[in-house]
XYZ file of C-alpha atoms in Angstrom:
669
model
C 126.779 111.105 21.426
C 124.547 113.225 22.851
C 122.064 110.569 23.450
C 124.732 108.585 24.936
C 125.721 111.173 27.544
C 122.073 111.715 27.936
C 121.564 108.113 29.022
C 124.438 108.245 31.542
C 123.364 111.357 33.143
C 120.317 109.198 34.329
C 122.271 106.572 36.211
C 123.033 106.702 39.643
C 126.648 107.989 40.542
C 127.949 108.900 37.082
C 124.917 110.563 36.256
C 125.868 113.032 39.072
C 129.318 113.676 37.614
C 127.757 113.954 33.790
C 125.251 116.767 35.098
C 127.997 118.772 37.175
C 129.960 118.705 33.801
C 127.198 119.873 31.988
C 126.753 122.704 34.693
C 130.107 123.844 34.139
C 129.771 123.987 30.315
C 132.236 120.913 29.867
C 132.246 119.986 25.955
C 131.473 116.705 25.689
C 132.964 114.572 22.648
C 131.732 114.031 19.696
C 133.227 110.643 18.937
C 134.630 108.037 21.426
C 136.482 104.774 20.924
C 135.676 102.351 24.157
C 138.434 99.767 24.807
C 137.308 96.678 27.052
C 140.091 94.707 28.608
C 138.489 91.807 30.525
C 139.474 90.028 33.672
C 137.869 87.168 36.080
C 135.668 89.669 37.869
C 134.764 92.146 34.961
C 136.387 94.577 33.012
C 138.629 97.966 32.516
C 137.205 100.385 30.314
C 139.594 102.719 28.255
C 138.104 105.618 26.139
C 139.888 107.613 23.562
C 139.219 109.901 20.656
C 141.310 108.134 18.240
C 142.000 104.327 17.800
C 145.225 103.100 19.374
C 146.002 99.757 18.289
C 149.271 99.726 19.846
C 147.928 100.311 23.105
C 146.076 97.161 23.039
C 148.562 95.213 24.820
C 149.017 97.471 27.240
C 145.260 97.550 28.380
C 145.305 93.709 28.468
C 148.272 93.947 30.624
C 146.856 96.444 32.927
C 143.540 94.214 33.156
C 145.866 91.327 34.146
C 147.348 93.287 36.651
C 144.259 94.612 38.329
C 142.861 91.018 38.305
C 145.611 90.015 40.694
C 145.174 93.315 42.848
C 141.233 92.703 42.884
C 141.988 89.182 43.885
C 143.932 90.447 46.772
C 141.352 92.800 47.459
C 138.665 90.229 47.856
C 140.566 87.965 49.995
C 141.365 90.735 52.435
C 137.685 91.827 52.086
C 136.531 87.837 52.807
C 139.436 87.939 55.716
C 137.961 91.235 57.384
C 134.394 89.633 56.759
C 135.524 86.374 58.582
C 137.040 88.345 61.550
C 133.806 90.495 61.732
C 131.774 87.510 62.005
C 134.046 85.911 64.314
C 133.772 88.853 66.351
C 130.219 89.426 66.135
C 129.926 85.522 67.058
C 132.115 86.016 70.277
C 130.157 88.902 71.277
C 126.798 86.682 70.693
C 128.534 83.817 72.644
C 129.431 85.804 75.549
C 125.774 87.075 75.819
C 124.519 83.542 75.401
C 126.942 82.156 77.780
C 125.917 84.840 80.351
C 122.272 84.350 79.784
C 122.709 80.891 79.905
C 124.062 81.101 83.502
C 120.931 82.781 84.526
C 118.993 81.428 87.538
C 116.371 84.095 87.783
C 114.783 86.841 85.822
C 116.400 89.659 88.017
C 119.670 88.751 86.546
C 118.540 90.238 83.076
C 119.862 93.825 84.678
C 123.231 92.149 84.811
C 122.981 90.616 81.152
C 121.888 94.153 80.017
C 124.887 95.677 81.105
C 126.876 92.807 79.736
C 124.798 93.594 76.219
C 125.968 97.081 75.862
C 129.523 96.346 76.533
C 129.512 93.577 73.806
C 127.883 95.826 71.383
C 130.337 98.652 72.073
C 133.217 96.311 71.480
C 131.979 95.593 68.100
C 132.420 99.595 67.348
C 128.626 100.195 67.702
C 127.986 103.265 69.827
C 124.804 102.726 72.265
C 123.582 105.168 74.851
C 121.344 102.517 76.283
C 120.336 98.763 76.010
C 117.317 96.885 77.698
C 115.272 93.807 77.575
C 111.909 94.040 77.655
C 109.820 91.128 78.740
C 105.915 90.597 78.088
C 104.527 89.007 81.394
C 101.194 88.335 82.600
C 100.011 91.885 83.246
C 98.035 93.216 80.318
C 99.139 96.694 81.393
C 102.544 96.726 80.817
C 105.873 94.731 80.685
C 108.899 94.236 82.777
C 112.309 95.809 81.547
C 115.613 95.343 83.119
C 118.292 98.008 81.324
C 121.787 99.722 81.527
C 123.616 102.431 80.277
C 126.849 100.693 80.365
C 128.003 102.328 83.474
C 125.435 100.607 85.704
C 122.305 98.599 85.584
C 119.025 99.777 86.172
C 116.659 97.821 88.814
C 113.569 96.196 87.402
C 110.766 98.521 86.173
C 107.348 98.083 84.535
C 106.829 99.989 81.277
C 103.295 100.996 80.740
C 101.163 99.795 77.702
C 100.948 103.347 76.435
C 102.705 105.741 74.059
C 105.783 104.530 72.688
C 105.560 101.470 74.652
C 102.238 100.574 73.024
C 103.683 100.937 69.461
C 106.685 98.692 70.216
C 104.240 96.174 71.739
C 101.749 96.252 68.622
C 104.559 96.444 65.964
C 106.035 93.257 68.011
C 102.587 91.752 67.804
C 102.311 92.230 64.406
C 105.215 90.098 63.494
C 108.153 92.473 62.454
C 111.583 91.564 63.288
C 113.484 95.173 63.778
C 111.745 98.367 64.118
C 113.880 101.794 63.861
C 112.380 104.866 65.341
C 113.923 108.201 65.266
C 113.719 111.052 67.776
C 114.738 114.398 66.558
C 116.336 117.307 68.587
C 112.719 118.911 68.647
C 110.821 115.666 70.114
C 113.439 114.409 72.523
C 113.063 116.693 75.402
C 109.365 115.772 75.684
C 110.169 112.280 75.286
C 112.901 112.076 78.516
C 110.366 114.295 80.356
C 107.634 111.732 79.620
C 110.081 108.621 80.715
C 111.035 110.734 83.889
C 107.605 110.872 84.994
C 107.190 107.058 84.881
C 107.447 105.111 88.250
C 111.034 103.090 88.345
C 112.792 104.114 85.100
C 111.811 107.768 85.885
C 113.704 107.526 89.250
C 116.790 105.988 87.835
C 116.985 108.638 84.894
C 116.732 111.367 87.228
C 119.614 109.792 89.109
C 121.872 109.574 86.131
C 121.057 113.068 85.524
C 121.751 114.271 88.916
C 125.409 112.599 88.665
C 126.126 114.601 85.292
C 125.133 112.352 82.558
C 123.035 114.274 80.223
C 120.022 112.773 78.255
C 120.572 112.672 74.399
C 119.577 115.457 72.210
C 118.418 113.427 69.818
C 118.246 109.265 69.320
C 117.763 106.399 67.082
C 115.806 103.441 68.843
C 116.778 100.164 67.256
C 114.115 97.699 68.534
C 114.807 94.152 67.932
C 111.732 91.842 68.530
C 111.473 88.138 69.817
C 109.032 85.562 71.108
C 108.751 86.996 74.741
C 109.481 90.815 74.111
C 112.113 92.829 72.413
C 115.544 94.217 72.773
C 116.007 98.179 72.483
C 119.315 99.475 71.370
C 119.510 103.183 71.739
C 121.976 104.985 69.217
C 123.055 108.569 68.827
C 123.510 108.040 64.923
C 122.118 105.785 62.197
C 123.972 102.471 62.236
C 122.573 100.098 59.221
C 125.383 98.056 59.257
C 124.560 97.174 62.962
C 120.753 95.979 62.181
C 121.471 92.333 61.085
C 123.656 92.448 64.265
C 120.667 93.489 66.759
C 118.408 91.184 64.798
C 121.149 88.413 65.727
C 121.158 89.247 69.159
C 117.813 88.937 69.718
C 117.357 85.714 68.184
C 120.244 84.481 70.357
C 118.427 85.820 73.429
C 115.246 84.163 72.434
C 117.017 80.797 72.241
C 118.520 81.343 75.488
C 115.489 82.711 77.156
C 113.386 79.686 75.933
C 115.831 77.658 77.778
C 115.858 79.789 80.796
C 112.029 79.351 81.057
C 112.351 75.670 80.613
C 114.785 75.421 83.123
C 112.665 77.726 85.388
C 109.672 75.453 84.924
C 111.726 72.318 85.605
C 112.955 74.244 88.888
C 109.620 75.283 90.119
C 107.916 71.609 89.364
C 111.291 70.312 91.495
C 110.563 73.028 94.061
C 106.971 72.192 94.222
C 107.523 68.416 94.447
C 109.782 69.046 97.189
C 107.607 71.497 98.893
C 104.631 68.725 98.514
C 107.084 66.249 100.117
C 107.617 68.745 103.152
C 103.686 68.997 103.286
C 103.043 65.458 103.153
C 105.475 64.557 106.016
C 103.624 67.121 108.138
C 100.227 65.958 107.081
C 101.701 62.206 108.205
C 102.710 63.172 111.373
C 99.171 64.806 112.001
C 97.660 61.763 111.064
C 99.939 59.761 113.102
C 98.792 61.753 116.445
C 96.687 59.379 118.517
C 96.665 61.486 121.616
C 96.511 65.025 121.965
C 99.933 65.293 123.873
C 101.750 64.204 120.533
C 101.063 67.569 119.081
C 104.586 68.544 120.497
C 106.352 66.184 117.854
C 103.872 67.331 115.260
C 105.032 71.083 115.625
C 108.596 69.865 115.449
C 108.154 68.039 112.034
C 106.940 71.562 110.797
C 109.617 73.464 112.083
C 112.199 70.675 110.695
C 110.342 70.747 107.262
C 110.453 74.253 106.792
C 114.490 74.301 107.426
C 114.765 71.122 104.860
C 113.014 73.635 102.480
C 115.868 76.409 102.860
C 113.722 78.797 105.424
C 116.155 78.819 108.281
C 114.209 80.345 110.971
C 115.653 80.903 114.339
C 112.648 79.401 115.848
C 109.054 78.491 114.621
C 106.145 79.497 117.049
C 102.162 79.337 117.596
C 99.868 82.030 118.768
C 96.788 80.553 120.102
C 94.362 82.917 121.781
C 91.453 81.852 124.089
C 89.165 84.980 124.590
C 86.728 82.933 126.612
C 89.698 82.110 129.076
C 91.405 85.520 128.857
C 94.684 83.841 127.893
C 96.626 82.971 125.104
C 99.020 80.199 124.183
C 102.675 80.654 122.663
C 104.527 77.609 121.769
C 107.896 77.815 120.540
C 110.155 75.182 118.592
C 114.084 75.989 117.585
C 117.182 73.715 117.238
C 119.730 74.493 120.062
C 123.337 75.138 119.814
C 122.678 76.683 116.111
C 124.047 80.195 116.412
C 125.090 82.223 113.392
C 125.482 79.238 111.315
C 123.158 77.334 109.021
C 121.262 74.531 110.718
C 122.510 70.748 109.960
C 119.341 68.745 110.115
C 121.409 65.334 109.493
C 121.621 63.186 112.434
C 118.542 63.994 115.001
C 119.395 67.753 115.553
C 118.504 68.399 119.175
C 114.973 70.117 119.027
C 113.631 71.907 121.878
C 109.659 72.790 121.982
C 108.342 74.849 124.846
C 104.834 76.402 125.878
C 103.563 79.177 128.013
C 100.216 80.540 128.693
C 99.967 84.266 129.307
C 97.232 86.446 130.314
C 95.621 87.978 127.165
C 95.627 91.664 126.880
C 94.173 92.936 123.818
C 95.244 96.298 124.315
C 99.083 95.581 124.336
C 100.411 97.224 121.176
C 101.919 93.745 119.801
C 98.808 91.768 120.719
C 96.530 94.318 119.318
C 98.566 94.487 115.987
C 98.033 90.746 115.532
C 94.353 91.151 116.085
C 94.165 93.692 113.435
C 96.178 91.875 111.273
C 94.192 88.568 111.936
C 90.816 90.171 111.645
C 91.691 92.044 108.315
C 92.047 88.608 106.618
C 95.624 89.280 105.923
C 97.174 85.920 105.523
C 101.018 86.814 105.941
C 102.319 89.746 108.318
C 105.918 90.662 108.270
C 106.965 92.525 111.845
C 110.601 94.140 111.240
C 112.689 94.233 114.607
C 115.642 96.797 114.366
C 119.022 96.192 115.868
C 117.908 98.203 118.776
C 115.105 96.566 119.590
C 116.026 92.941 119.409
C 116.793 92.950 123.109
C 113.683 94.290 124.265
C 112.033 91.635 121.710
C 113.812 88.693 123.161
C 112.661 90.084 126.896
C 109.142 89.998 125.826
C 109.598 86.143 124.921
C 112.154 85.672 127.821
C 110.114 83.160 129.806
C 109.361 80.959 126.721
C 113.059 80.977 125.499
C 114.402 80.835 129.083
C 117.662 78.606 128.705
C 117.973 79.239 125.258
C 121.541 80.748 124.920
C 121.697 81.631 121.460
C 118.996 84.101 121.742
C 120.747 87.000 122.652
C 120.555 90.396 121.209
C 124.350 90.249 120.536
C 123.813 87.488 118.132
C 121.646 89.425 115.829
C 123.242 92.708 115.378
C 121.241 93.478 111.970
C 118.290 92.893 113.559
C 115.508 90.167 112.854
C 111.961 89.694 111.329
C 109.044 87.811 112.823
C 106.527 86.878 110.286
C 102.945 85.664 111.550
C 100.937 83.259 108.873
C 97.350 83.457 109.928
C 94.680 80.654 110.546
C 91.261 79.859 112.179
C 92.971 79.514 115.557
C 95.520 82.340 115.244
C 99.086 82.047 113.524
C 101.602 79.692 113.139
C 104.921 82.162 112.803
C 108.628 82.212 112.338
C 111.520 84.671 113.741
C 114.140 84.795 110.975
C 117.136 86.762 110.264
C 116.474 87.938 106.464
C 113.163 88.882 104.664
C 111.190 86.268 103.275
C 110.721 86.192 99.386
C 107.206 85.898 98.055
C 107.478 82.293 97.269
C 108.833 81.784 100.776
C 105.623 83.387 102.104
C 103.551 81.308 99.956
C 105.338 78.298 101.472
C 104.947 79.593 104.950
C 101.127 80.402 104.371
C 100.753 76.617 102.979
C 102.322 75.305 106.189
C 99.801 77.005 108.047
C 96.865 75.909 106.243
C 98.384 72.346 107.210
C 99.153 73.089 110.427
C 95.050 74.308 110.742
C 94.256 71.043 110.023
C 96.545 69.323 112.189
C 95.218 71.552 115.138
C 91.910 70.932 114.002
C 92.747 67.195 114.384
C 94.238 67.870 117.810
C 91.282 69.474 119.088
C 89.168 66.545 117.782
C 91.449 64.229 119.476
C 91.484 66.270 122.332
C 87.709 66.175 122.485
C 87.453 62.474 122.235
C 90.082 61.949 124.959
C 88.160 64.282 127.141
C 84.852 62.323 126.545
C 86.705 59.193 126.860
C 88.163 60.554 130.024
C 84.579 61.573 131.274
C 83.318 58.212 130.483
C 86.381 56.470 132.473
C 85.909 58.868 135.505
C 82.057 58.095 135.367
C 82.332 54.673 135.447
C 84.947 54.682 138.401
C 82.517 57.047 140.113
C 79.605 54.396 139.416
C 81.503 51.574 140.760
C 82.083 53.617 144.067
C 78.345 54.160 143.875
C 77.514 50.619 143.156
C 79.629 49.515 146.077
C 78.126 52.031 148.319
C 74.576 50.825 147.441
C 75.531 47.361 147.801
C 76.234 48.033 151.713
C 74.324 45.740 154.338
C 76.430 46.136 157.217
C 78.106 49.581 158.366
C 81.523 47.566 158.630
C 81.822 47.453 154.659
C 82.226 51.024 154.651
C 85.975 49.879 154.300
C 84.986 48.172 151.281
C 83.784 50.935 149.563
C 86.884 53.187 150.723
C 89.103 50.227 149.175
C 86.890 50.715 145.950
C 87.388 54.304 146.232
C 91.188 54.044 146.468
C 91.384 51.536 143.606
C 89.326 53.815 141.253
C 91.076 56.710 142.177
C 94.548 55.103 141.284
C 93.210 53.523 138.321
C 92.645 57.016 136.822
C 96.013 57.536 136.331
C 96.012 61.033 137.862
C 99.663 62.222 137.492
C 102.019 62.417 140.213
C 99.530 60.779 142.971
C 101.323 59.469 145.899
C 98.369 59.255 148.385
C 94.776 59.897 149.192
C 93.230 60.885 152.484
C 89.507 61.351 153.550
C 89.137 63.612 156.681
C 85.609 62.644 158.739
C 83.570 65.171 161.141
C 83.313 62.837 164.598
C 81.581 65.583 166.470
C 82.586 67.362 169.802
C 85.646 69.021 167.821
C 87.125 65.462 166.661
C 88.309 64.605 163.261
C 88.779 61.195 162.048
C 91.795 60.682 159.551
C 91.924 57.967 157.292
C 95.054 57.578 154.854
C 94.028 55.450 151.983
C 97.258 54.499 150.847
C 97.720 52.391 154.033
C 94.286 50.450 153.456
C 95.137 46.682 153.192
C 93.030 43.736 152.152
C 93.151 41.033 154.302
C 90.910 37.471 153.995
C 87.785 38.822 155.677
C 87.895 42.448 154.409
C 90.101 45.332 154.556
C 92.296 46.965 157.260
C 93.324 50.620 157.642
C 96.613 51.132 159.751
C 96.390 54.494 159.318
C 93.129 55.603 161.274
C 93.625 58.645 163.537
C 90.940 60.558 165.486
C 92.514 63.961 166.793
C 91.075 67.000 168.649
C 91.605 70.170 166.342
C 91.536 72.485 169.396
C 94.342 70.680 171.159
C 96.677 70.793 168.049
C 98.901 73.674 167.094
C 97.223 76.055 164.330
C 100.224 75.536 161.944
C 99.958 71.707 161.598
C 98.550 71.386 157.832
C 95.823 68.826 158.639
C 94.288 71.478 160.557
C 94.776 74.143 158.010
C 93.078 71.539 155.480
C 90.098 70.763 158.023
C 89.285 74.645 158.784
C 89.479 75.750 155.117
C 85.869 76.450 154.389
C 86.211 76.584 150.541
C 84.667 73.668 148.383
C 87.616 72.959 146.683
C 91.060 74.280 147.130
C 94.952 73.608 146.873
C 97.101 73.293 150.190
C 100.540 73.075 150.415
C 102.904 71.300 152.784
C 106.825 72.090 152.900
C 109.666 70.767 154.633
C 108.799 72.347 157.845
C 105.050 70.832 157.770
C 106.883 67.500 157.292
C 108.775 67.631 160.302
C 105.681 68.762 162.292
C 103.520 66.258 160.561
C 105.914 62.874 161.534
C 106.187 64.402 165.120
C 102.349 64.759 165.230
C 101.900 61.256 163.975
C 104.356 59.823 166.618
C 102.487 62.066 169.158
C 99.084 59.889 167.968
C 100.785 56.312 168.412
C 101.379 56.534 164.763
C 105.309 55.985 165.215
C 105.587 53.135 162.587
C 103.792 55.453 159.849
C 105.671 58.250 160.955
C 108.796 56.410 160.522
C 107.972 55.245 157.018
C 107.098 58.691 155.990
C 110.191 60.123 157.351
C 112.114 57.532 155.551
C 110.160 58.165 152.048
C 111.002 61.900 152.421
C 114.508 61.342 152.980
C 114.996 58.955 150.077
C 113.195 61.140 147.719
C 114.430 64.142 148.783
C 110.827 65.546 148.761
C 110.676 69.304 149.429
C 106.906 69.726 149.027
C 103.593 68.453 148.460
C 100.403 69.699 146.703
C 97.214 68.711 148.605
C 94.164 68.885 146.459
C 90.796 69.131 148.775
C 87.410 68.853 148.377
C 84.815 69.456 150.783
C 82.489 66.632 151.670
C 79.295 66.497 153.304
C 80.817 65.347 156.394
C 84.574 65.983 155.725
C 87.147 66.432 153.374
C 88.633 64.439 150.343
C 92.246 65.083 149.850
C 94.536 63.928 147.084
C 98.418 63.990 147.383
C 100.513 65.300 144.608
C 104.177 66.092 143.612
C 103.316 68.723 141.345
C 100.421 70.917 140.604
C 97.233 69.344 139.340
C 95.445 69.313 136.398
C 92.418 70.997 135.494
C 90.558 67.884 135.662
C 91.003 67.540 139.276
C 88.257 69.657 140.456
C 85.650 67.393 138.710
C 87.459 64.226 139.596
C 87.286 64.837 143.241
C 83.488 66.686 142.858
C 82.515 63.394 141.336
C 84.149 60.823 143.602
C 83.266 62.648 146.754
C 79.657 62.659 145.945
C 80.001 58.855 145.365
C 81.633 58.594 148.871
C 78.921 60.906 150.299
C 76.162 58.354 149.272
C 78.525 55.856 150.766
C 78.945 57.606 154.251
C 75.543 58.714 154.436
C 74.475 54.731 154.019
C 77.158 53.961 156.347
C 75.667 56.406 159.023
C 72.394 54.922 158.465
C 73.219 51.260 158.722
C 75.236 52.231 162.007
C 72.153 53.838 163.283
C 69.975 50.987 162.414
C 72.494 48.441 164.165
C 72.079 50.525 167.096
C 68.413 50.342 167.063
C 68.517 46.638 166.534
C 71.085 46.427 169.649
C 68.686 48.478 171.644
C 65.561 46.359 170.719
C 67.390 42.886 171.481
C 68.619 44.283 174.864
C 64.813 45.248 175.549
C 63.696 41.789 174.559
C 66.376 40.230 176.909
C-alpha cells in the first residue's frame, strides 16, 4: 500500500492531498478494498477496509442515480456553452455589422468603441481596445482606440519599443500575443505613451478628467492580415483568448471587404473624375475662337459641382506683369443661396471678368505671389466670419449684381482655395475645408485648365495673326486703289474703297467714319464717309462740308477733334454735342443731313458717341463708335491712315499736274 500511496502523491490534485495528510502524520491503511460502480460516463469508486458484499447493490444504485445527475449536468453545461456561443456570436455579429457599414477608415474609432462594449458585455473586463492598421508608412501604423467611455481620434504609433515588438511578432505569423506589464514597469510604460504625439495628448486628457492609468495590465494582441487588435485587461483572461482571436478573424474578413469596397469606390470615383476632366478637355478642343473661353470656364465650374465640390464661385487669376495688370474671371450659379446647387435643367450660370491694376505690394496679392513662386500646388486661405464682408467688398466690382454674395449669407466664414498653374491660378470660394482628395481634384482641374488656357493663347495668337493679315489686306487694297489713280477726281473712288474696307473689318459698334482735311486759310473740309454713294459714273458724297474754324464756337466737337494735337486719341460726344452738331449742319446748308442725324438719335435714344481719331499728314481720320474702342483700333487707323495719306498725296500731285496742264493749254491758245 505504501507504494500505492507514493504513486498517488505524484499525481496532480490528489498528490497535494496525500502530501498534506502525510505532513499531518495521518496513518494510511495497510489494506483497502476498491469497489468500482460503472456508469455511461465513468465510474464511482468506494474504498473500504473490509469486504461489504451487502453494499454492492447500493453502490450500483448510487452509480445509476449519479449517471442521471451527471447527464443533466452535461445537458446544462452544453446549454450554457450554446448560450455562451450565441452570446459570443451576437457580439461578433454586432462588430461585423458595424464594420460592414464602414465607408471610411476614420469610422474605426467608433468601431473600437463598439468593440469595447461588446467585449465587456461578454463579461470580459477591458480597460482599452484599439485597432492598429499597417499602412504605407514604414515608420509606423495608424491606430484608432477607445476606453469604453469615448473614442480617441486617429493617431500614429511609431515602429519602436513595444509597437515594434508587436509588429515583429505579427509578421512572424503569431495569432495571439499575451504581454504582462507589472506594477514596477507600468508607470514608465504610460510615461512613454504620454510622450507620443496623438495618443499621448489623448491619455493626458483622460488623466486630467480623473481617469487613472492602470497600475498593471495585460495586453492581449490578436493579429490579422492588416494589423492587430489590442485588448488591455487588468487581470488574466485565459477564457477570453479564443474570443479575442475570433474578433480578429471576423474583423479581418470585414476589413478585407471594406478595402475591396474602398478600392471599387476609388475606381468609380476616378472614373467619375476622368469623365469630368474629359468634358473639360472636349470643351477646350471645341474652342475655335478665343472668345469661347467663357464657355470653357463655365464647363470647369459645372464639372466641379458634379463631383461634389460645391463652390460658391470659381475664379481665374491671370497676372500680366508687362502691362502691370491682373485679370480676375469669376463664374457662379445665380440664385443658389444656402442650398445645394441643382445642376439639372440648364442652371443659370453667370461669368464676369475684370482687369485691375497689379500691385504686388498689396498683402493678398503678395501672399499669392509667395505661394505661386514657392511651387505650392494648393493654397488655402480661410476667411473668418468677421472678415467675410471685407472679402466681398474686395470682389465688389467682379461680383456686382450677384445678390447671394453678402456677408449675412456666410456667417460661418468661407475659404478661398488657389490652385496654381503656369499662368496664375484657378481657384474656388467654398464654405467648407476641402479634403485632400478634393484638393487633388482641384489640382488636376487646374492642370487641365492650364492646357485649355494654352490653347486659348494659341487661338488668340492665330486670330491676331489672321486679323493682322486681314487688316494688311484691306490696307493694301486702299494703297492699290491710290496707286491706280490717274485723275484727281478718282480720290472718291479711293475713299469709297477705304469705307468698304473699314466696314469689312467688322469693327464692333461702328456707325460712321469721317475724314477731316486741311484746306488752308483756316478752312477744314469734312467728308462723312457713311453718306458716300456709288453712282453710274463714280461716287458722290452728299455730306461734304468746308468750314472756317475761327468762325465756329469752341465747344463744337469737330473743332475739338481738329485742334487736338495728339497722334491718336478718343473724343466723346454727348447729348449737348448732338444738339449743337445738328444745329451746325443746318447752319452749313446740310439740313437734310441734320434731319437724318436728329431722327437717328431720337429713334436709337443715343446718349453718347466715342470718336476714335488718328492724325493724318493733312487732316484727321475719325471712326465713330457706340462703345469704347478695342485695343486694335489704333493699329487699324494707323495703317488705314497711312494708306489714305498715300492716296491724298497722289491726289494733290494729280491735281497740281492737272492745273499745270491747264495753264500750258492756255498758253498754247
